[in-house]
Amino acid sequence: MSASQHLVIAGDSQLQLCIYPQENASSRPRTQMYPTGARLLALLLNGLKDHEGQPLQVHRPSLEHPEDPALHSIMEFEVSEKDADAVRLKQQILLDTEPRWHSPVSTPPSDEKESRCMWVVQDAFAGKSFNSNETQLAMDLLEQNQPTLFVYHVSTPLCSGAIWKRFSEGKDRNQEAMIAVIDVASLRGEGLELSRGLSWERTCEEFIHQLGSIGNFVTLATCPHLIVLFGCDGAIYHRGREAARPVLVFDPKGNEGDFVRRHLGPVPGLNEAFVAGFAASLAKNGQSSMLESIKRGLGAMRRLGRQGLVAFSNAHELIGELTRDDESREFIQFNVPSDDIARGCDDQWSILEHAVGDVSQLAQETVRQGNNHIAMRIPHAQFSKLALCDRREIESFRSLTQGVMHYLATPSIRTPYGVAVCGSVGAGKTFAMQQVIYSIVRTKPVHFLFCDFADMTDTDYLNVLLQSVRDCSIQGVIAAVHFHNTELLFNSSLAKSLYILLRLIREGTFIDNGSLRPVGQSIFFFEDDAWETLSDLQNPKKDGLKSFVASLRTSVTLLGPNQIDNKRGPDTLFPLRRAIILRSLLEGQIPGMTSTSRIDIDDRLLSGLLLVPKFTRAVQSMKAILDMSQVNLEHGFKPADLPPISLLSLHMEHDDFLRCMKGPILPAHIREEAAQKLHSAYLDERRRTASPGELNQLNLQEWHMLDEEFKESARAHVDSIPSKLRLVSCFLAERTDSRIAIQEFTPAQIEQLSIVEHDRWNSERLQKQWTIGERDPSIRQTPFLVPWSDLDEKFRDIDRALVAGYPSFLPSSYAIYSIGRLGDE
């Protein structure tokens, strides 16, 4: 007979007065009391069953109190813009209410020695503490009933109070019992500097650096199990008494705050929903299911966030079966490289590169199967029709979005919101800024205006534009103005226009026919083809530019599809940035192609399109190539479908394209070193397997004596290694401590690599006019020019030995790794 399970609920519990909008002009606003804390947890956890389907014995809190029920806050709701049948929080007024400890009505029998008991306790609400009598009552209960697990929903002040000290200082016999659940807002309120929703990488970095930055929070950093919630979008699970890495559980489609913005806004009880969903899963599946339980808790939050408030008498029905995994499937997990972060590793590391590794392989899948194929696998950001996957772009665009949202939500700010836009020529900067605005304003009217300083000859042109901006403001329309060729503004001929714009940006007014007129809220985007990166805006040789940029609110950089010159290291993410753009262009180009359509693209062609370092005019060149190509959904896309070389060369370096068609390009010194080792291994294998008579006939030569044609053949073999590795779910990359390198292949991998290598060798020899016959290199004749199935076994073994040696041919700075996917950890 299995041990009985008990779930004890206790802690603070208060009420919220909810005021709903009038149903019609003659009716009164509706009001209703909703519970918080322990009372809400009890409602949510009603009717739970254990892992064998038996009812879990839930010990509810006593809700009777000698005083009147404590009113925590008054909340006013309004009809949601997204759903006329739903309401969203308009404002909340917090009341100065003292917390009240609610003990459980009953506790597990003391004679059940084998029973498992989980306590779920709601801390006193923010900024308050239980009085001494209630604290002593809580401590006595915990002393009499030692919990197996203690789920503690913690509020500010952090790391204080008798309950926290009991578990954090090891006074409880089960020192690993406490699981602290804290909202990130509480950490920020206590002084931890954690940015809001820029990227999950930034969140991880700041969490690692900040957690130990405040001395009196040492017990927080050493808490046995700490779960920090980042809204409905993710959580970090930190084990303070183990050497294990923290684990980020997150929704790759968004970041902190995105979910509530997409739905009904902040909904009361979200954190309690997490605690209930987490505790329910933990009770059902045990402590080994910690990460899965976190996902279930986040899923419970989302169910409440999607549906909003209903009658909490059926609260458990609102959340549904708390342990179901519908919403929890939206989350994946990632082991945070805390050691690297603590040592001050590159601040541009990415979850994508750590977890997936071979970005070029993922890029190929994206083009063939669509952007939705990777939506649940990598962190990315979506701004209307603009999809971004590079951490640098994501942080830049989210920072811009947050700034514009705050600006538009503050009508008292009447000066324009100025933005300097950086990016390569043809990267699609105007399109990107439009998508950002669409993603922010959603249902509000917006009007886009355009101004090219190359067309400006006097101030009349600018005054007409500003009058249009002012008209938009008067009509309640958001004006977004794109200024092109901004560098021309600093020519002496446009000095007056520069003065007008500087005054407008600083004061929000311009002079029209002698009258000073306000322009109203508007957004100005300034861009120039010379501004590829932020460093181009700080050129001291350009008079006035630095001062002008300093007068703007912010800047944003669109990296685009070209490989950028990154001084911190190679730009390894450009193939995926390009793949997302290429897929979108194909969907717009090919009739009948949708976001879920699969397209057949030749491997070599796709490698060339994704890996060639630069297109002359970035996205514009990519689109031009597709316009000139013969591509359709049924036939696919083959090298023969490309335009002639003379046209193709207008948009890329054709030699680079041909070289990239072979797959990822290794640095020259790596290529040469590996080719020499490969040739040495070939000589060793031939000498080992050949008879003395055969050795004399072979006339084997060392590398320094080898004919250049055969050296080039060895280099071509090395060039093919990255593409062959993909076939066995591996990839070649610079060595890193965050991954375990492959030391040897499996027999099945060796066989597959050998077959592919022999086919490649056959193709190479045939293209160079070799024929089959007795071995005679002088007349380009070889007996090995046969299919793998017809090759003698001893010569097959030579190919097997060569491919098996790939890991040893590489210099110490490179290694072979297994291709990973996020969530596999």
GROMACS .gro file of N, CA and C in nm, residues 26 100 233 246 327 338 364 420 504-505 524 543 549 575 577 631:
model
   48
   26SER      N    1  -2.801   5.265  -1.818
   26SER     CA    2  -2.892   5.278  -1.703
   26SER      C    3  -2.854   5.188  -1.586
  100ARG      N    4  -0.279   3.866   0.764
  100ARG     CA    5  -0.338   3.776   0.864
  100ARG      C    6  -0.299   3.633   0.831
  233ASP      N    7   0.584   3.440  -1.891
  233ASP     CA    8   0.668   3.408  -2.006
  233ASP      C    9   0.789   3.321  -1.974
  246PRO      N   10   2.192   2.710  -1.315
  246PRO     CA   11   2.050   2.748  -1.315
  246PRO      C   12   1.986   2.706  -1.447
  327GLU      N   13  -0.074   2.421  -2.229
  327GLU     CA   14   0.005   2.543  -2.230
  327GLU      C   15   0.151   2.518  -2.195
  338SER      N   16   2.630   2.962  -1.636
  338SER     CA   17   2.657   3.056  -1.527
  338SER      C   18   2.806   3.078  -1.504
  364GLN      N   19   1.904   2.623  -4.310
  364GLN     CA   20   1.852   2.548  -4.424
  364GLN      C   21   1.711   2.494  -4.396
  420ALA      N   22   1.763   5.722  -3.450
  420ALA     CA   23   1.865   5.702  -3.552
  420ALA      C   24   1.865   5.555  -3.592
  504LEU      N   25   1.272   7.152  -3.336
  504LEU     CA   26   1.152   7.068  -3.329
  504LEU      C   27   1.173   6.951  -3.233
  505ILE      N   28   1.288   6.886  -3.243
  505ILE     CA   29   1.315   6.769  -3.160
  505ILE      C   30   1.328   6.808  -3.013
  524PHE      N   31   0.999   6.016  -3.545
  524PHE     CA   32   1.088   6.050  -3.655
  524PHE      C   33   1.200   5.946  -3.665
  543ASP      N   34   3.111   6.698  -3.867
  543ASP     CA   35   3.065   6.809  -3.783
  543ASP      C   36   2.914   6.804  -3.765
  549VAL      N   37   2.269   6.343  -3.326
  549VAL     CA   38   2.228   6.212  -3.277
  549VAL      C   39   2.201   6.217  -3.127
  575PRO      N   40   2.371   3.347  -4.140
  575PRO     CA   41   2.293   3.255  -4.225
  575PRO      C   42   2.148   3.241  -4.181
  577ARG      N   43   1.974   3.475  -4.001
  577ARG     CA   44   1.907   3.603  -4.031
  577ARG      C   45   1.865   3.605  -4.179
  631VAL      N   46   1.174   2.975  -6.048
  631VAL     CA   47   1.147   2.894  -5.930
  631VAL      C   48   0.997   2.882  -5.909
   0.00000   0.00000   0.00000
